[in-house]
């Protein structure tokens, strides 16, 4: 049994991390989605991967943290998909929680580093409380201090520890971190059979990112991963 996450929604079919992208993934029957959160200047939780919107709108160079939600909502992200999704904008985490049925697991990645959003962990827990949505949530981050803050506030919250670099024995690091880690989220490029076996022997689930080729996906499943993050509907539909 694997659980595959639609990475930033279905980003090949609609602007990433937007409601149309999440709706597409839901329509495909995905059992899980992944998204990234940041804080605006007026302390609103928005769903966005990059620290500014220049990749989507070349005129928008201002960092997310220096813009209000109102300013952000005025920016059209649809350029790549303009015929299908006119006037698509960033959304708040609250809007995604309202869209997403409870049976769908949501991996919420706190997008700290290089920007550190002080207080984002409290805002996140406030938002989940407002939606009464602690079920089927996993919080991940490359910023392990952010994970600690979340776990200190909600000890039962599943925590996914993200790793970008190929560090030595991340399973031991996770164990010694003092955090109760549910899953390890490694870059897929270095995830091999031994890596998966070691994580499993330490009691961790393994969810590599970002796996878009079917052959690589099947190899990782054969190694024993618990699922992957994928941009490819043919993969995330399998969950
Ligand atoms: O959470 C998995 C993956 O999304 C982490 O990398 O850069 O795509 O946010 P990135
Ligand atoms: Ca992410």
XYZ file of N, CA and C and ligand atoms in Angstrom:
728
model
N 0.858 -1.207 0.000
C 0.000 0.000 0.000
C 0.890 1.252 0.000
N 0.816 2.045 -1.058
C 1.592 3.281 -1.108
C 0.648 4.473 -1.106
N 1.180 5.604 -0.681
C 0.405 6.837 -0.679
C 1.220 7.877 -1.455
N 0.708 8.241 -2.619
C 1.439 9.197 -3.458
C 0.784 10.574 -3.396
N 1.626 11.584 -3.330
C 1.158 12.962 -3.151
C 1.216 13.721 -4.473
N 0.134 14.388 -4.815
C 0.144 15.310 -5.962
C 0.919 16.556 -5.519
N 2.071 16.728 -6.113
C 3.039 17.727 -5.664
C 2.632 19.124 -6.119
N 2.290 19.977 -5.176
C 1.766 21.330 -5.438
C 0.453 21.257 -6.230
N -0.315 20.200 -6.012
C -1.505 19.935 -6.826
C -1.060 19.252 -8.107
N -1.865 19.362 -9.152
C -1.448 18.784 -10.432
C -0.809 19.898 -11.252
N 0.499 20.104 -11.034
C 1.149 21.321 -11.560
C 1.429 21.297 -13.053
N 1.246 20.132 -13.691
C 1.401 20.125 -15.151
C 0.101 20.540 -15.834
N -0.965 20.599 -15.062
C -2.275 20.849 -15.656
C -2.893 22.198 -15.275
N -2.324 22.825 -14.248
C -2.837 24.121 -13.784
C -1.719 24.796 -13.003
N -1.806 26.111 -12.799
C -0.730 26.787 -12.056
C -0.537 26.144 -10.673
N 0.716 25.832 -10.371
C 1.020 25.069 -9.149
C 0.516 25.738 -7.881
N 0.142 24.910 -6.926
C -0.289 25.397 -5.600
C -1.517 26.312 -5.644
N -2.324 26.200 -6.700
C -3.556 27.007 -6.773
C -4.775 26.081 -6.661
N -5.939 26.677 -6.474
C -7.147 25.855 -6.344
C -7.389 24.979 -7.578
N -7.229 25.511 -8.826
C -7.423 24.623 -9.981
C -6.452 23.433 -9.974
N -5.221 23.650 -9.516
C -4.250 22.541 -9.472
C -4.684 21.488 -8.444
N -5.166 21.944 -7.296
C -5.618 20.976 -6.287
C -6.896 20.279 -6.753
N -7.780 21.049 -7.394
C -9.029 20.444 -7.879
C -8.737 19.376 -8.937
N -7.785 19.663 -9.834
C -7.406 18.668 -10.852
C -6.931 17.384 -10.180
N -6.085 17.540 -9.166
C -5.552 16.350 -8.471
C -6.687 15.577 -7.804
N -7.601 16.305 -7.191
C -8.749 15.650 -6.539
C -9.590 14.936 -7.596
N -9.794 15.586 -8.736
C -10.589 14.968 -9.810
C -9.927 13.696 -10.337
N -8.600 13.652 -10.279
C -7.888 12.442 -10.710
C -8.014 11.320 -9.679
N -8.560 11.648 -8.514
C -8.726 10.615 -7.480
C -7.528 10.469 -6.573
N -6.669 11.503 -6.524
C -5.510 11.380 -5.627
C -5.973 11.226 -4.181
N -5.170 10.507 -3.415
C -5.473 10.328 -1.988
C -4.683 11.305 -1.138
N -3.755 12.059 -1.794
C -2.895 12.940 -1.000
C -2.387 14.091 -1.868
N -2.257 15.253 -1.240
C -1.662 16.395 -1.930
C -0.543 16.984 -1.063
N 0.340 17.688 -1.732
C 1.421 18.393 -1.051
C 1.297 19.866 -1.399
N 1.614 20.736 -0.450
C 1.621 22.180 -0.717
C 2.654 22.847 0.179
N 2.990 24.097 -0.182
C 4.002 24.872 0.547
C 3.335 26.099 1.139
N 3.720 26.451 2.360
C 3.139 27.668 2.946
C 4.212 28.694 3.314
N 3.807 29.966 3.176
C 4.636 31.107 3.581
C 3.722 32.138 4.232
N 4.342 33.161 4.817
C 3.568 34.226 5.480
C 3.700 35.534 4.699
N 2.562 36.182 4.502
C 2.581 37.500 3.845
C 2.975 38.576 4.862
N 3.143 39.800 4.349
C 3.483 40.938 5.214
C 2.429 41.138 6.307
N 1.163 40.864 5.953
C 0.094 41.018 6.944
C -0.245 39.684 7.623
N 0.756 38.810 7.664
C 0.679 37.595 8.488
C -0.430 36.622 8.070
N -0.630 36.556 6.748
C -1.590 35.569 6.227
C -0.813 34.386 5.669
N -1.347 33.181 5.874
C -0.696 31.983 5.349
C -1.086 31.780 3.899
N -0.106 31.922 3.005
C -0.397 31.683 1.589
C 0.329 30.431 1.119
N -0.238 29.836 0.072
C 0.281 28.578 -0.459
C 1.148 28.910 -1.663
N 2.466 28.754 -1.486
C 3.383 29.158 -2.550
C 4.755 28.527 -2.316
N 5.389 28.106 -3.379
C 6.714 27.487 -3.262
C 7.841 28.508 -3.266
N 7.865 29.396 -4.264
C 8.973 30.348 -4.384
C 8.785 31.508 -3.398
N 9.895 32.207 -3.128
C 9.779 33.338 -2.202
C 9.353 34.631 -2.898
N 9.221 34.593 -4.221
C 8.526 35.672 -4.930
C 7.816 35.044 -6.131
N 7.074 35.869 -6.895
C 6.228 35.296 -7.945
C 6.777 35.526 -9.349
N 8.086 35.821 -9.442
C 8.636 36.183 -10.755
C 8.592 35.025 -11.758
N 8.587 33.805 -11.285
C 8.527 32.653 -12.201
C 7.181 32.597 -12.934
N 6.158 33.183 -12.319
C 4.817 33.142 -12.909
C 4.438 34.444 -13.585
N 5.010 35.517 -13.079
C 4.649 36.843 -13.586
C 5.921 37.689 -13.534
N 6.517 37.917 -14.714
C 7.853 38.527 -14.757
C 7.886 39.933 -14.141
N 6.711 40.566 -14.018
C 6.686 41.916 -13.431
C 6.663 41.881 -11.902
N 6.497 40.711 -11.333
C 6.351 40.615 -9.880
C 7.629 40.097 -9.225
N 8.450 41.029 -8.729
C 9.744 40.616 -8.171
C 9.780 40.727 -6.641
N 8.739 41.344 -6.092
C 8.724 41.617 -4.658
C 8.584 40.308 -3.871
N 9.339 40.164 -2.771
C 9.192 38.946 -1.974
C 7.797 38.825 -1.360
N 7.339 37.614 -1.210
C 6.038 37.336 -0.577
C 5.950 38.028 0.784
N 7.043 37.969 1.529
C 7.005 38.493 2.907
C 6.856 40.019 2.937
N 7.050 40.670 1.774
C 6.894 42.130 1.722
C 5.582 42.557 1.069
N 4.728 41.579 0.771
C 3.441 41.910 0.140
C 2.283 41.515 1.043
N 1.215 42.321 0.983
C 0.000 41.955 1.720
C -0.769 40.915 0.889
N -1.694 40.261 1.544
C -2.518 39.286 0.818
C -3.286 39.970 -0.311
N -3.751 41.180 -0.060
C -4.493 41.911 -1.093
C -3.607 42.157 -2.320
N -2.368 42.559 -2.072
C -1.433 42.779 -3.204
C -1.194 41.473 -3.962
N -1.021 40.412 -3.209
C -0.744 39.104 -3.817
C -1.933 38.615 -4.644
N -3.111 38.873 -4.125
C -4.329 38.415 -4.822
C -4.577 39.189 -6.123
N -3.863 40.288 -6.293
C -4.023 41.066 -7.531
C -3.109 40.543 -8.643
N -2.266 39.572 -8.320
C -1.289 39.075 -9.313
C -1.822 37.806 -9.991
N -1.889 37.900 -11.302
C -2.405 36.773 -12.079
C -1.280 35.764 -12.344
N -1.512 34.508 -11.999
C -0.476 33.471 -12.155
C -0.714 32.577 -13.360
N -1.691 32.937 -14.166
C -2.169 31.963 -15.155
C -1.390 31.951 -16.460
N -0.336 32.796 -16.614
C 0.282 33.004 -17.923
C 0.529 31.714 -18.713
N 1.079 30.696 -18.048
C 1.403 29.456 -18.753
C 0.151 28.695 -19.194
N -0.951 28.954 -18.501
C -2.183 28.194 -18.756
C -3.324 29.150 -19.100
N -3.005 30.317 -19.713
C -3.972 31.423 -19.733
C -5.328 31.106 -20.336
N -5.382 30.178 -21.275
C -6.700 29.933 -21.869
C -7.611 29.163 -20.923
N -7.024 28.285 -20.146
C -7.852 27.445 -19.273
C -8.128 28.067 -17.910
N -7.180 28.834 -17.400
C -7.317 29.327 -16.032
C -7.059 30.828 -15.946
N -7.931 31.633 -16.548
C -7.713 33.075 -16.477
C -7.838 33.567 -15.036
N -7.009 34.538 -14.688
C -7.109 35.184 -13.375
C -6.962 34.220 -12.208
N -6.020 33.304 -12.319
C -5.752 32.429 -11.181
C -4.725 33.096 -10.284
N -4.995 33.092 -8.992
C -4.083 33.753 -8.051
C -3.653 32.766 -6.972
N -2.686 33.216 -6.182
C -2.321 32.444 -4.998
C -3.539 32.322 -4.103
N -3.514 31.282 -3.295
C -4.611 31.087 -2.336
C -4.050 30.992 -0.932
N -4.940 31.140 0.032
C -4.531 30.958 1.422
C -4.640 29.472 1.763
N -3.957 29.093 2.824
C -4.094 27.712 3.300
C -5.551 27.440 3.657
N -6.182 28.431 4.230
C -7.585 28.279 4.613
C -8.450 27.911 3.400
N -8.196 28.534 2.262
C -8.980 28.230 1.055
C -8.751 26.787 0.593
N -7.519 26.317 0.720
C -7.245 24.928 0.306
C -7.918 23.951 1.272
N -7.866 24.256 2.557
C -8.505 23.363 3.532
C -10.010 23.291 3.277
N -10.585 24.412 2.864
C -12.024 24.421 2.577
C -12.343 23.584 1.335
N -11.416 23.544 0.390
C -11.631 22.790 -0.858
C -11.445 21.286 -0.676
N -10.516 20.932 0.175
C -9.988 19.569 0.180
C -10.793 18.645 1.098
N -11.410 17.601 0.556
C -12.186 16.701 1.418
C -11.306 16.051 2.501
N -11.947 15.687 3.605
C -11.205 15.155 4.753
C -10.471 13.848 4.471
N -10.926 13.101 3.492
C -10.273 11.802 3.246
C -8.922 11.982 2.543
N -8.656 13.177 2.053
C -7.378 13.417 1.367
C -6.323 13.881 2.365
N -5.207 13.175 2.372
C -4.110 13.584 3.260
C -3.435 14.825 2.666
N -3.089 15.760 3.538
C -2.411 16.984 3.068
C -1.055 17.080 3.747
N -0.005 17.095 2.922
C 1.341 17.376 3.429
C 1.568 18.877 3.312
N 1.658 19.526 4.462
C 1.881 20.970 4.480
C 3.355 21.208 4.757
N 4.052 21.763 3.755
C 5.475 22.053 3.938
C 5.656 23.503 4.358
N 6.279 23.712 5.498
C 6.608 25.068 5.956
C 7.828 25.517 5.167
N 7.652 26.536 4.321
C 8.708 26.922 3.373
C 9.654 27.946 4.000
N 10.215 27.577 5.127
C 11.299 28.396 5.695
C 12.604 28.054 4.965
N 13.560 28.926 5.030
C 14.899 28.798 4.441
C 14.851 29.081 2.946
N 15.482 30.109 2.418
C 16.343 30.994 3.198
C 15.579 32.039 4.019
N 14.321 32.286 3.665
C 13.528 33.210 4.492
C 13.052 32.428 5.708
N 13.145 33.025 6.884
C 12.593 32.394 8.084
C 11.372 33.211 8.506
N 10.233 32.578 8.497
C 8.988 33.258 8.871
C 8.726 33.038 10.349
N 9.091 34.034 11.154
C 8.850 33.906 12.602
C 7.347 33.822 12.861
N 6.949 32.829 13.616
C 5.533 32.709 14.001
C 4.689 31.921 13.012
N 5.288 31.418 11.950
C 4.473 30.694 10.952
C 3.876 29.415 11.555
N 4.583 28.818 12.498
C 4.093 27.566 13.095
C 2.801 27.827 13.880
N 2.763 28.939 14.643
C 1.557 29.274 15.407
C 0.395 29.560 14.458
N 0.685 30.294 13.383
C -0.367 30.619 12.405
C -0.929 29.337 11.786
N -0.041 28.407 11.511
C -0.465 27.140 10.915
C -1.410 26.389 11.855
N -1.024 26.289 13.111
C -1.869 25.556 14.066
C -3.205 26.280 14.263
N -3.153 27.619 14.297
C -4.408 28.396 14.391
C -5.333 28.073 13.212
N -4.762 28.005 12.029
C -5.552 27.754 10.820
C -6.152 26.342 10.852
N -5.348 25.366 11.241
C -5.860 23.993 11.321
C -6.963 23.909 12.380
N -6.791 24.635 13.482
C -7.814 24.643 14.535
C -9.104 25.255 14.020
N -8.969 26.368 13.292
C -10.168 27.052 12.775
C -10.960 26.135 11.848
N -10.258 25.245 11.146
C -10.929 24.309 10.232
C -11.178 22.955 10.885
N -10.795 22.819 12.143
C -10.886 21.535 12.834
C -10.317 20.416 11.958
N -9.128 20.652 11.427
C -8.564 19.750 10.417
C -7.186 19.242 10.876
N -7.199 18.430 11.923
C -5.934 17.834 12.359
C -5.795 16.416 11.828
N -6.907 15.899 11.297
C -6.911 14.546 10.757
C -6.288 14.568 9.350
N -5.503 13.541 9.029
C -4.949 13.419 7.676
C -4.064 14.601 7.269
N -3.289 15.073 8.238
C -2.337 16.155 7.964
C -0.947 15.660 8.337
N 0.032 16.035 7.549
C 1.427 15.831 7.936
C 2.163 17.150 7.698
N 2.975 17.535 8.657
C 3.728 18.785 8.519
C 5.184 18.432 8.221
N 5.712 19.033 7.157
C 7.110 18.771 6.802
C 7.847 20.093 6.631
N 9.175 19.990 6.683
C 9.996 21.172 6.434
C 11.467 20.756 6.326
N 12.200 21.551 5.548
C 13.666 21.431 5.579
C 14.198 22.115 6.839
N 13.375 22.954 7.444
C 13.741 23.661 8.677
C 13.271 22.815 9.867
N 14.189 22.086 10.452
C 13.806 21.140 11.496
C 13.460 21.838 12.803
N 13.914 23.084 12.969
C 13.480 23.866 14.134
C 11.986 24.191 14.024
N 11.523 24.439 12.807
C 10.082 24.678 12.599
C 9.295 23.426 12.974
N 9.832 22.266 12.616
C 9.149 21.008 12.971
C 9.068 20.854 14.487
N 10.140 21.236 15.165
C 10.138 21.136 16.633
C 9.068 22.046 17.233
N 8.960 23.258 16.677
C 7.945 24.189 17.197
C 6.544 23.608 17.018
N 6.305 22.997 15.864
C 4.988 22.390 15.616
C 4.750 21.258 16.609
N 5.749 20.415 16.772
C 5.555 19.268 17.665
C 5.401 19.698 19.127
N 6.076 20.757 19.523
C 5.904 21.268 20.893
C 4.466 21.742 21.115
N 3.857 22.306 20.060
C 2.476 22.806 20.199
C 1.449 21.685 20.096
N 1.698 20.755 19.157
C 0.754 19.649 18.934
C 1.562 18.351 18.879
N 1.809 17.743 20.044
C 2.692 16.564 20.080
C 2.222 15.410 19.198
N 0.921 15.331 18.934
C 0.418 14.196 18.134
C 0.527 14.446 16.627
N 0.971 15.622 16.227
C 1.006 15.950 14.793
C 2.078 15.120 14.071
N 1.717 14.382 13.023
C 2.740 13.670 12.252
C 3.740 14.644 11.619
N 5.003 14.300 11.748
C 6.093 15.175 11.300
C 6.895 14.473 10.201
N 7.077 15.153 9.082
C 7.899 14.632 7.993
C 9.182 15.438 7.894
N 10.301 14.769 8.069
C 11.594 15.470 8.071
C 12.155 15.466 6.650
N 12.257 16.668 6.069
C 12.765 16.793 4.702
C 14.286 16.894 4.697
N 14.902 16.229 3.724
C 16.356 16.326 3.525
C 16.621 16.667 2.069
N 17.445 17.661 1.861
C 17.845 18.008 0.496
C 19.189 17.350 0.167
N 20.174 17.568 1.046
C 21.517 17.045 0.787
C 21.632 15.586 1.202
N 22.653 14.942 0.674
C 22.900 13.534 0.979
C 23.758 13.462 2.235
N 23.135 13.660 3.370
C 23.918 13.653 4.606
C 24.101 12.219 5.085
N 25.058 12.048 5.996
C 25.339 10.707 6.515
C 24.260 10.286 7.494
N 23.716 9.128 7.297
C 22.788 8.484 8.226
C 21.680 9.413 8.745
N 20.866 9.928 7.859
C 19.785 10.823 8.307
C 18.820 10.142 9.269
N 18.680 8.818 9.184
C 17.798 8.097 10.111
C 18.318 8.222 11.548
N 19.649 8.225 11.715
C 20.216 8.412 13.063
C 20.041 9.861 13.518
N 20.246 10.763 12.577
C 20.033 12.191 12.889
C 18.594 12.404 13.373
N 17.635 11.806 12.638
C 16.218 11.968 13.001
C 15.971 11.424 14.406
N 16.537 10.276 14.694
C 16.327 9.642 16.005
C 16.928 10.500 17.112
N 18.108 11.067 16.838
C 18.804 11.833 17.874
C 18.317 13.282 17.980
N 17.424 13.664 17.074
C 16.984 15.068 17.043
C 16.091 15.435 18.225
N 15.531 14.417 18.874
C 14.588 14.701 19.958
C 13.163 14.839 19.455
N 12.990 14.844 18.136
C 11.641 14.915 17.563
C 11.075 13.515 17.385
N 9.763 13.411 17.490
C 9.103 12.160 17.108
C 8.771 12.300 15.627
N 9.591 11.697 14.813
C 9.459 11.842 13.358
C 8.650 10.659 12.815
N 7.663 10.971 11.993
C 6.838 9.911 11.390
C 7.470 9.397 10.105
N 7.968 10.347 9.316
C 8.472 9.953 7.996
C 9.678 10.803 7.603
N 10.512 10.169 6.789
C 11.677 10.859 6.227
C 11.379 11.129 4.756
N 11.642 12.371 4.340
C 11.339 12.785 2.966
C 12.655 13.157 2.280
N 13.307 12.197 1.659
C 14.599 12.471 1.015
C 14.429 12.905 -0.434
N 15.454 13.551 -0.939
C 15.523 13.781 -2.380
C 15.608 12.407 -3.057
N 14.817 12.224 -4.084
C 14.774 10.886 -4.701
C 16.093 10.487 -5.377
N 16.938 11.476 -5.703
C 18.129 11.146 -6.500
C 19.087 10.219 -5.754
N 19.096 10.286 -4.432
C 20.010 9.403 -3.678
C 19.266 8.336 -2.876
N 17.986 8.219 -3.087
C 17.226 7.207 -2.333
C 17.451 5.836 -2.982
N 18.149 4.967 -2.271
C 18.389 3.625 -2.800
C 17.856 2.596 -1.806
N 18.050 1.336 -2.127
C 17.483 0.272 -1.296
C 17.995 0.339 0.143
N 19.311 0.558 0.293
C 19.894 0.596 1.643
C 19.311 1.760 2.448
N 19.176 2.895 1.782
C 18.601 4.078 2.445
C 17.213 3.740 2.996
N 16.396 3.128 2.157
C 15.016 2.814 2.563
C 15.037 1.800 3.703
N 15.873 0.795 3.574
C 15.927 -0.246 4.621
C 16.371 0.335 5.961
N 17.352 1.224 5.926
C 17.831 1.820 7.175
C 16.740 2.677 7.823
N 16.051 3.477 7.013
C 14.957 4.296 7.564
C 13.894 3.404 8.193
N 13.546 2.340 7.476
C 12.513 1.413 7.971
C 12.949 0.774 9.277
N 14.235 0.408 9.359
C 14.716 -0.272 10.571
C 14.678 0.674 11.780
N 14.668 1.979 11.499
C 14.534 2.958 12.584
C 13.065 3.350 12.813
N 12.164 2.725 12.063
C 10.730 2.936 12.285
C 10.125 4.080 11.489
N 10.826 4.555 10.463
C 10.321 5.695 9.696
C 9.698 5.254 8.372
N 8.630 5.928 7.997
C 8.137 5.812 6.632
C 9.070 6.633 5.739
N 9.062 6.328 4.445
C 9.936 7.049 3.508
C 9.107 7.545 2.319
N 9.161 8.865 2.116
C 8.444 9.488 0.988
C 9.432 10.352 0.202
N 10.050 9.820 -0.836
C 10.991 10.635 -1.631
C 10.264 11.655 -2.523
N 10.976 12.721 -2.832
C 10.479 13.747 -3.760
C 11.543 13.941 -4.822
N 11.278 14.445 -5.983
C 9.990 14.453 -6.649
C 10.119 13.436 -7.767
N 9.257 12.479 -7.833
C 9.426 11.301 -8.691
C 8.428 11.384 -9.835
N 8.951 11.626 -11.032
C 8.051 11.870 -12.162
C 8.100 10.797 -13.242
N 9.134 9.956 -13.193
C 9.243 8.901 -14.217
C 8.711 7.589 -13.640
N 7.881 6.923 -14.414
C 7.238 5.688 -13.950
C 8.272 4.626 -13.570
N 9.339 4.506 -14.391
C 10.340 3.455 -14.116
C 11.002 3.706 -12.760
N 11.318 4.952 -12.501
C 11.952 5.293 -11.220
C 10.963 5.077 -10.066
N 9.721 5.418 -10.307
C 8.691 5.202 -9.285
C 8.619 3.710 -8.934
N 8.576 2.864 -9.964
C 8.442 1.423 -9.710
C 9.660 0.871 -8.982
N 10.826 1.416 -9.317
C 12.051 0.998 -8.626
C 11.968 1.354 -7.127
N 11.530 2.570 -6.850
C 11.440 3.016 -5.452
C 10.405 2.195 -4.679
N 9.299 1.878 -5.326
C 8.276 1.049 -4.664
C 8.869 -0.327 -4.354
N 9.646 -0.820 -5.268
C 10.291 -2.123 -5.052
C 11.290 -2.050 -3.884
N 11.905 -0.906 -3.690
C 12.809 -0.723 -2.539
C 12.027 -0.685 -1.221
N 10.719 -0.369 -1.326
C 9.901 -0.363 -0.114
C 9.458 1.005 0.367
N 9.549 2.043 -0.482
C 9.075 3.365 -0.040
C 7.569 3.317 0.231
N 7.111 4.248 1.049
C 5.696 4.278 1.428
C 4.876 5.128 0.477
N 5.537 5.792 -0.437
C 4.876 6.645 -1.416
C 5.881 7.668 -1.895
N 5.435 8.512 -2.815
C 6.331 9.549 -3.346
C 5.540 10.840 -3.530
N 6.267 11.911 -3.728
C 5.690 13.171 -4.197
C 5.911 13.200 -5.699
N 4.853 13.516 -6.457
C 4.996 13.462 -7.912
C 4.200 14.562 -8.605
N 4.789 15.029 -9.730
C 4.083 15.976 -10.611
C 3.256 15.226 -11.651
N 3.457 13.917 -11.720
C 2.887 13.124 -12.811
C 1.565 12.486 -12.376
N 0.448 12.885 -13.013
C -0.843 12.300 -12.611
C -0.850 10.777 -12.686
N -0.116 10.204 -13.639
C -0.107 8.739 -13.759
C 0.501 8.089 -12.513
N 1.319 8.847 -11.778
C 1.902 8.332 -10.534
C 1.012 8.673 -9.348
N 0.638 9.950 -9.203
C -0.123 10.259 -7.981
C -1.546 9.694 -8.013
N -2.033 9.332 -9.210
C -3.344 8.674 -9.289
C -3.296 7.263 -8.720
N -2.094 6.725 -8.618
C -1.958 5.345 -8.111
C -2.208 5.238 -6.615
N -2.221 6.384 -5.925
C -2.350 6.296 -4.475
C -3.766 5.897 -4.097
O 7.805 18.081 0.077
C 8.499 17.535 -0.996
C 9.041 18.601 -1.918
O 8.001 19.475 -2.217
C 10.191 19.345 -1.344
O 10.857 20.144 -2.274
O 11.426 22.277 -3.323
O 9.542 20.953 -4.228
O 9.303 22.124 -2.048
P 10.250 21.436 -3.001
Ca 7.215 21.460 -1.306
